[in-house]
mmCIF file of C-alpha atoms and ligand atoms in Angstrom:
data_model
loop_
_atom_site.group_PDB
_atom_site.id
_atom_site.type_symbol
_atom_site.label_atom_id
_atom_site.label_comp_id
_atom_site.label_asym_id
_atom_site.label_seq_id
_atom_site.Cartn_x
_atom_site.Cartn_y
_atom_site.Cartn_z
ATOM 1 C CA VAL A 1 19.086 29.932 33.221
ATOM 2 C CA ARG A 2 15.741 30.893 31.736
ATOM 3 C CA TYR A 3 15.619 30.606 27.953
ATOM 4 C CA PRO A 4 12.832 32.464 26.121
ATOM 5 C CA SER A 5 10.275 30.407 24.182
ATOM 6 C CA TRP A 6 11.081 29.474 20.562
ATOM 7 C CA PRO A 7 8.640 32.094 19.170
ATOM 8 C CA GLU A 8 10.391 34.729 21.304
ATOM 9 C CA ARG A 9 13.785 33.587 20.052
ATOM 10 C CA ARG A 10 12.540 33.643 16.468
ATOM 11 C CA ALA A 11 11.366 37.226 17.061
ATOM 12 C CA VAL A 12 14.919 38.113 18.191
ATOM 13 C CA SER A 13 16.258 36.796 14.861
ATOM 14 C CA ASP A 14 13.585 38.634 12.865
ATOM 15 C CA ARG A 15 14.316 41.918 14.632
ATOM 16 C CA TYR A 16 17.997 41.436 13.802
ATOM 17 C CA TYR A 17 17.282 40.872 10.093
ATOM 18 C CA ALA A 18 14.799 43.761 9.966
ATOM 19 C CA ARG A 19 17.520 46.078 11.329
ATOM 20 C CA ASN A 20 20.325 44.624 9.146
ATOM 21 C CA PRO A 21 19.134 44.234 5.535
ATOM 22 C CA GLU A 22 22.590 43.319 4.199
ATOM 23 C CA ARG A 23 23.634 40.736 6.816
ATOM 24 C CA PHE A 24 24.828 37.268 5.749
ATOM 25 C CA LEU A 25 24.251 37.908 2.053
ATOM 26 C CA GLY A 26 26.935 37.745 -0.595
ATOM 27 C CA GLU A 27 29.964 35.454 -0.645
ATOM 28 C CA PRO A 28 30.357 32.364 1.577
ATOM 29 C CA SER A 29 31.934 32.693 5.037
ATOM 30 C CA ASP A 30 35.541 31.941 6.033
ATOM 31 C CA PHE A 31 34.235 28.858 7.825
ATOM 32 C CA PHE A 32 32.811 27.592 4.529
ATOM 33 C CA ALA A 33 36.334 27.833 3.044
ATOM 34 C CA TRP A 34 37.854 26.097 6.102
ATOM 35 C CA SER A 35 35.301 23.272 5.755
ATOM 36 C CA GLY A 36 36.119 22.576 2.093
ATOM 37 C CA PRO A 37 38.929 19.998 2.536
ATOM 38 C CA TYR A 38 36.849 18.050 5.107
ATOM 39 C CA VAL A 39 33.726 18.109 2.934
ATOM 40 C CA ALA A 40 35.852 16.768 0.055
ATOM 41 C CA THR A 41 36.425 13.556 2.080
ATOM 42 C CA VAL A 42 32.687 12.735 2.123
ATOM 43 C CA ARG A 43 31.620 10.291 -0.556
ATOM 44 C CA PRO A 44 29.309 11.841 -3.203
ATOM 45 C CA PRO A 45 26.479 12.359 -3.995
ATOM 46 C CA LEU A 46 26.482 14.922 -1.217
ATOM 47 C CA GLU A 47 23.422 15.969 0.741
ATOM 48 C CA VAL A 48 23.988 18.975 3.021
ATOM 49 C CA LEU A 49 21.656 20.032 5.808
ATOM 50 C CA GLU A 50 22.444 23.580 6.898
ATOM 51 C CA LEU A 51 20.990 24.650 10.250
ATOM 52 C CA GLY A 52 20.485 28.389 10.856
ATOM 53 C CA SER A 53 21.379 29.195 7.261
ATOM 54 C CA GLY A 54 20.152 32.783 7.351
ATOM 55 C CA PRO A 55 19.677 34.016 3.764
ATOM 56 C CA GLY A 56 21.982 31.242 2.587
ATOM 57 C CA ARG A 57 25.422 32.559 1.552
ATOM 58 C CA ASP A 58 27.048 29.228 2.559
ATOM 59 C CA ALA A 59 24.107 27.136 1.343
ATOM 60 C CA ARG A 60 24.574 28.677 -2.127
ATOM 61 C CA GLY A 61 28.293 27.897 -1.898
ATOM 62 C CA PHE A 62 27.536 24.218 -1.235
ATOM 63 C CA ALA A 63 24.908 24.113 -3.986
ATOM 64 C CA ARG A 64 27.411 25.551 -6.494
ATOM 65 C CA THR A 65 29.686 22.548 -5.833
ATOM 66 C CA GLY A 66 26.850 20.239 -6.937
ATOM 67 C CA ALA A 67 25.554 19.276 -3.483
ATOM 68 C CA ARG A 68 21.856 18.911 -2.729
ATOM 69 C CA VAL A 69 21.205 21.430 0.057
ATOM 70 C CA ARG A 70 18.451 22.003 2.611
ATOM 71 C CA ALA A 71 18.855 25.450 4.157
ATOM 72 C CA VAL A 72 16.876 25.718 7.400
ATOM 73 C CA ASP A 73 16.235 28.923 9.336
ATOM 74 C CA HIS A 74 13.452 29.932 11.707
ATOM 75 C CA SER A 75 13.428 33.573 10.546
ATOM 76 C CA PRO A 76 10.857 34.189 7.801
ATOM 77 C CA ILE A 77 12.764 37.360 6.832
ATOM 78 C CA ALA A 78 16.019 35.421 6.327
ATOM 79 C CA ILE A 79 14.285 32.690 4.322
ATOM 80 C CA ALA A 80 12.474 35.244 2.121
ATOM 81 C CA ARG A 81 15.808 36.989 1.422
ATOM 82 C CA GLY A 82 17.408 33.668 0.497
ATOM 83 C CA ARG A 83 14.576 32.774 -1.860
ATOM 84 C CA ALA A 84 14.709 36.230 -3.464
ATOM 85 C CA TRP A 85 18.477 36.036 -4.158
ATOM 86 C CA PRO A 86 19.100 35.903 -7.926
ATOM 87 C CA ASP A 87 20.297 32.750 -9.687
ATOM 88 C CA ALA A 88 19.126 30.306 -7.018
ATOM 89 C CA PRO A 89 20.709 26.922 -7.770
ATOM 90 C CA ALA A 90 18.024 24.295 -8.446
ATOM 91 C CA SER A 91 19.561 21.896 -5.907
ATOM 92 C CA LEU A 92 18.994 24.357 -3.016
ATOM 93 C CA ARG A 93 15.809 24.220 -0.970
ATOM 94 C CA TYR A 94 14.934 26.691 1.814
ATOM 95 C CA GLU A 95 12.885 25.645 4.833
ATOM 96 C CA GLU A 96 11.431 28.023 7.379
ATOM 97 C CA ALA A 97 11.633 25.910 10.546
ATOM 98 C CA ASN A 98 13.156 25.552 13.953
ATOM 99 C CA LEU A 99 16.383 23.631 13.504
ATOM 100 C CA ILE A 100 15.406 21.003 16.093
ATOM 101 C CA ASP A 101 12.080 20.351 14.332
ATOM 102 C CA ALA A 102 13.893 20.125 10.978
ATOM 103 C CA LEU A 103 16.299 17.528 12.417
ATOM 104 C CA ILE A 104 13.461 15.492 13.948
ATOM 105 C CA ALA A 105 11.673 15.463 10.564
ATOM 106 C CA THR A 106 14.787 14.100 8.801
ATOM 107 C CA ALA A 107 15.189 10.401 7.977
ATOM 108 C CA SER A 108 18.020 8.496 9.691
ATOM 109 C CA GLY A 109 21.413 7.828 8.131
ATOM 110 C CA ARG A 110 21.102 9.737 4.823
ATOM 111 C CA VAL A 111 22.787 13.123 5.240
ATOM 112 C CA GLY A 112 26.468 13.586 4.294
ATOM 113 C CA VAL A 113 27.109 16.916 6.043
ATOM 114 C CA VAL A 114 25.264 18.811 8.765
ATOM 115 C CA TYR A 115 26.591 22.366 8.824
ATOM 116 C CA ALA A 116 25.887 25.237 11.267
ATOM 117 C CA HIS A 117 27.801 28.526 11.156
ATOM 118 C CA MET A 118 27.441 30.700 14.281
ATOM 119 C CA VAL A 119 24.164 29.229 15.464
ATOM 120 C CA TYR A 120 24.624 26.871 18.422
ATOM 121 C CA MET A 121 25.503 29.675 20.874
ATOM 122 C CA ILE A 122 21.751 30.287 21.263
ATOM 123 C CA LEU A 123 21.070 26.715 22.452
ATOM 124 C CA SER A 124 20.728 25.762 26.112
ATOM 125 C CA ASP A 125 22.988 22.873 27.142
ATOM 126 C CA PRO A 126 20.150 20.279 27.033
ATOM 127 C CA GLU A 127 19.151 21.617 23.577
ATOM 128 C CA ALA A 128 22.758 21.341 22.376
ATOM 129 C CA ASP A 129 22.889 17.726 23.604
ATOM 130 C CA ARG A 130 19.643 16.983 21.787
ATOM 131 C CA VAL A 131 20.928 18.580 18.583
ATOM 132 C CA ALA A 132 24.125 16.506 18.750
ATOM 133 C CA ARG A 133 22.111 13.287 19.174
ATOM 134 C CA GLU A 134 19.798 14.170 16.281
ATOM 135 C CA VAL A 135 22.694 15.188 14.026
ATOM 136 C CA HIS A 136 24.334 11.823 14.781
ATOM 137 C CA ARG A 137 21.107 10.029 13.862
ATOM 138 C CA VAL A 138 20.566 11.798 10.517
ATOM 139 C CA LEU A 139 24.183 11.511 9.314
ATOM 140 C CA ARG A 140 25.310 8.510 7.360
ATOM 141 C CA PRO A 141 28.400 6.653 8.610
ATOM 142 C CA GLY A 142 31.401 8.769 7.628
ATOM 143 C CA GLY A 143 29.217 11.885 7.558
ATOM 144 C CA LEU A 144 30.435 15.156 9.058
ATOM 145 C CA HIS A 145 29.091 17.596 11.605
ATOM 146 C CA LEU A 146 30.714 20.959 10.810
ATOM 147 C CA PHE A 147 29.932 23.873 13.100
ATOM 148 C CA ALA A 148 31.359 27.212 14.199
ATOM 149 C CA VAL A 149 30.638 28.845 17.559
ATOM 150 C CA ARG A 150 31.833 31.999 19.312
ATOM 151 C CA SER A 151 34.740 31.556 21.729
ATOM 152 C CA THR A 152 35.090 32.752 25.329
ATOM 153 C CA SER A 153 38.114 34.709 24.050
ATOM 154 C CA ASP A 154 35.770 37.118 22.239
ATOM 155 C CA PRO A 155 35.643 40.522 23.985
ATOM 156 C CA VAL A 156 31.808 40.414 23.692
ATOM 157 C CA ALA A 157 31.944 37.400 26.032
ATOM 158 C CA GLN A 158 32.621 39.952 28.806
ATOM 159 C CA GLU A 159 29.626 42.164 27.946
ATOM 160 C CA GLY A 160 26.130 42.094 29.425
ATOM 161 C CA VAL A 161 25.133 40.038 32.432
ATOM 162 C CA GLN A 162 26.548 36.613 33.253
ATOM 163 C CA VAL A 163 23.689 34.188 33.997
ATOM 164 C CA ALA A 164 25.809 30.998 34.188
ATOM 165 C CA PRO A 165 29.492 30.231 33.554
ATOM 166 C CA ASP A 166 30.263 31.379 29.964
ATOM 167 C CA VAL A 167 26.571 32.240 29.377
ATOM 168 C CA ARG A 168 25.591 35.908 29.043
ATOM 169 C CA VAL A 169 22.582 38.059 28.231
ATOM 170 C CA ARG A 170 23.244 41.306 26.393
ATOM 171 C CA PRO A 171 20.328 43.728 26.752
ATOM 172 C CA PRO A 172 18.103 44.768 25.031
ATOM 173 C CA GLU A 173 17.716 41.102 24.032
ATOM 174 C CA SER A 174 16.703 38.533 26.655
ATOM 175 C CA GLU A 175 18.367 35.648 24.836
ATOM 176 C CA PRO A 176 21.209 33.908 26.740
ATOM 177 C CA ILE A 177 24.298 33.305 24.577
ATOM 178 C CA ARG A 178 26.854 30.597 25.387
ATOM 179 C CA TYR A 179 30.512 31.256 24.569
ATOM 180 C CA TYR A 180 32.535 28.077 24.055
ATOM 181 C CA ARG A 181 35.932 26.897 25.284
ATOM 182 C CA ARG A 182 37.660 23.664 24.299
ATOM 183 C CA GLY A 183 36.208 21.785 27.295
ATOM 184 C CA THR A 184 32.583 22.750 26.647
ATOM 185 C CA LEU A 185 32.939 21.994 22.919
ATOM 186 C CA ASP A 186 33.437 18.361 23.942
ATOM 187 C CA ARG A 187 29.738 17.960 24.763
ATOM 188 C CA PHE A 188 29.042 17.741 20.999
ATOM 189 C CA THR A 189 31.129 14.573 20.616
ATOM 190 C CA ARG A 190 29.302 12.650 23.377
ATOM 191 C CA ALA A 191 26.559 11.470 21.023
ATOM 192 C CA GLY A 192 29.159 9.177 19.404
ATOM 193 C CA PHE A 193 31.307 11.405 17.203
ATOM 194 C CA GLU A 194 35.053 11.391 16.547
ATOM 195 C CA ARG A 195 36.565 14.857 16.670
ATOM 196 C CA VAL A 196 38.433 15.488 13.426
ATOM 197 C CA ALA A 197 39.419 19.105 14.159
ATOM 198 C CA ALA A 198 38.666 21.936 16.603
ATOM 199 C CA GLU A 199 40.587 25.080 15.764
ATOM 200 C CA GLU A 200 40.208 28.529 17.232
ATOM 201 C CA SER A 201 40.313 31.334 14.707
ATOM 202 C CA VAL A 202 42.276 33.746 16.886
ATOM 203 C CA SER A 203 41.387 36.885 14.928
ATOM 204 C CA ALA A 204 37.664 36.132 14.776
ATOM 205 C CA HIS A 205 37.378 34.507 18.254
ATOM 206 C CA VAL A 206 35.419 31.634 16.763
ATOM 207 C CA TRP A 207 35.839 27.863 17.111
ATOM 208 C CA TYR A 208 35.803 25.894 13.873
ATOM 209 C CA VAL A 209 34.826 22.273 14.530
ATOM 210 C CA CYS A 210 34.623 19.121 12.404
ATOM 211 C CA ASP A 211 33.207 15.921 13.971
ATOM 212 C CA ARG A 212 32.761 12.639 12.121
ATOM 213 C CA ARG A 213 30.135 9.984 12.673
ATOM 214 C CA PRO A 214 32.163 6.732 12.595
HETATM 215 C C1 SAM B 301 24.545 34.540 13.232
HETATM 216 S S1 SAM B 301 23.312 34.063 12.081
HETATM 217 C C2 SAM B 301 24.283 33.135 10.889
HETATM 218 C C3 SAM B 301 23.613 32.904 9.558
HETATM 219 C C4 SAM B 301 24.359 31.991 8.576
HETATM 220 N N1 SAM B 301 24.722 30.731 9.197
HETATM 221 C C5 SAM B 301 25.601 32.678 8.018
HETATM 222 O O1 SAM B 301 26.665 32.536 8.603
HETATM 223 O O2 SAM B 301 25.473 33.347 7.005
HETATM 224 C C6 SAM B 301 22.423 32.793 12.973
HETATM 225 C C7 SAM B 301 21.180 32.273 12.253
HETATM 226 O O3 SAM B 301 20.594 31.202 12.994
HETATM 227 C C8 SAM B 301 19.190 31.325 12.919
HETATM 228 N N2 SAM B 301 18.631 30.576 14.057
HETATM 229 C C9 SAM B 301 18.838 30.827 15.373
HETATM 230 N N3 SAM B 301 18.167 29.934 16.120
HETATM 231 C C10 SAM B 301 17.537 29.095 15.269
HETATM 232 C C11 SAM B 301 16.677 27.975 15.450
HETATM 233 N N4 SAM B 301 16.338 27.534 16.664
HETATM 234 N N5 SAM B 301 16.203 27.346 14.360
HETATM 235 C C12 SAM B 301 16.529 27.789 13.121
HETATM 236 N N6 SAM B 301 17.318 28.854 12.887
HETATM 237 C C13 SAM B 301 17.819 29.495 13.953
HETATM 238 C C14 SAM B 301 18.943 32.810 12.948
HETATM 239 O O4 SAM B 301 17.685 33.157 12.420
HETATM 240 C C15 SAM B 301 20.098 33.312 12.081
HETATM 241 O O5 SAM B 301 19.736 33.342 10.708
#
């Protein structure tokens, strides 16, 4: 499978935000609510690293609970919208960066929660493995990796052109998207995580996952 360069993939995100001025603003996602009881098990003070935050609806939710939050997104449009949102909590910082670069720049063993809602579908398998290893490195023992990814049960997983099993390109974009099933979700635990929960939201066709660094 050929994945476009990172600048090309960032341009895909920017085009999306340019076309959809209201997307991912407003109240936190359902996955944020699902994550709450797991996040409550992490010892405070809580530092959250959100990858692919968009304009930060969930990042603001975390910040309102008193967490220190780094919201990382590679789209300058998304980051500008997040920064422009009124009443920005002081404990929330936005970073315009590729999520892999942001992980690499993060010190080891300090972060309580790494959180990614509907982002990892754009990663190639080697990139997903790298992300899992880096997330494991930056988390402190007992820290959580919370992520949501689209399921193969989603009707859109039948659209476009299949370029590998469960990987599809939907024109006009050239970006391959991976849809996950329980078996392929397991690759995220290989870096040394314990799986706490992996639940499919049947109505939304999305996997909700919580992994813990022992
Ligand atoms: C489907 S949106 C979800 C936004 C946000 N998590 C939410 O639920 O409100 C996916 C986000 O991931 C960002 N993204 C995709 N690939 C990225 C990468 N390599 N580095 C940083 N951000 C990325 C996109 O710009 C987009 O904002």
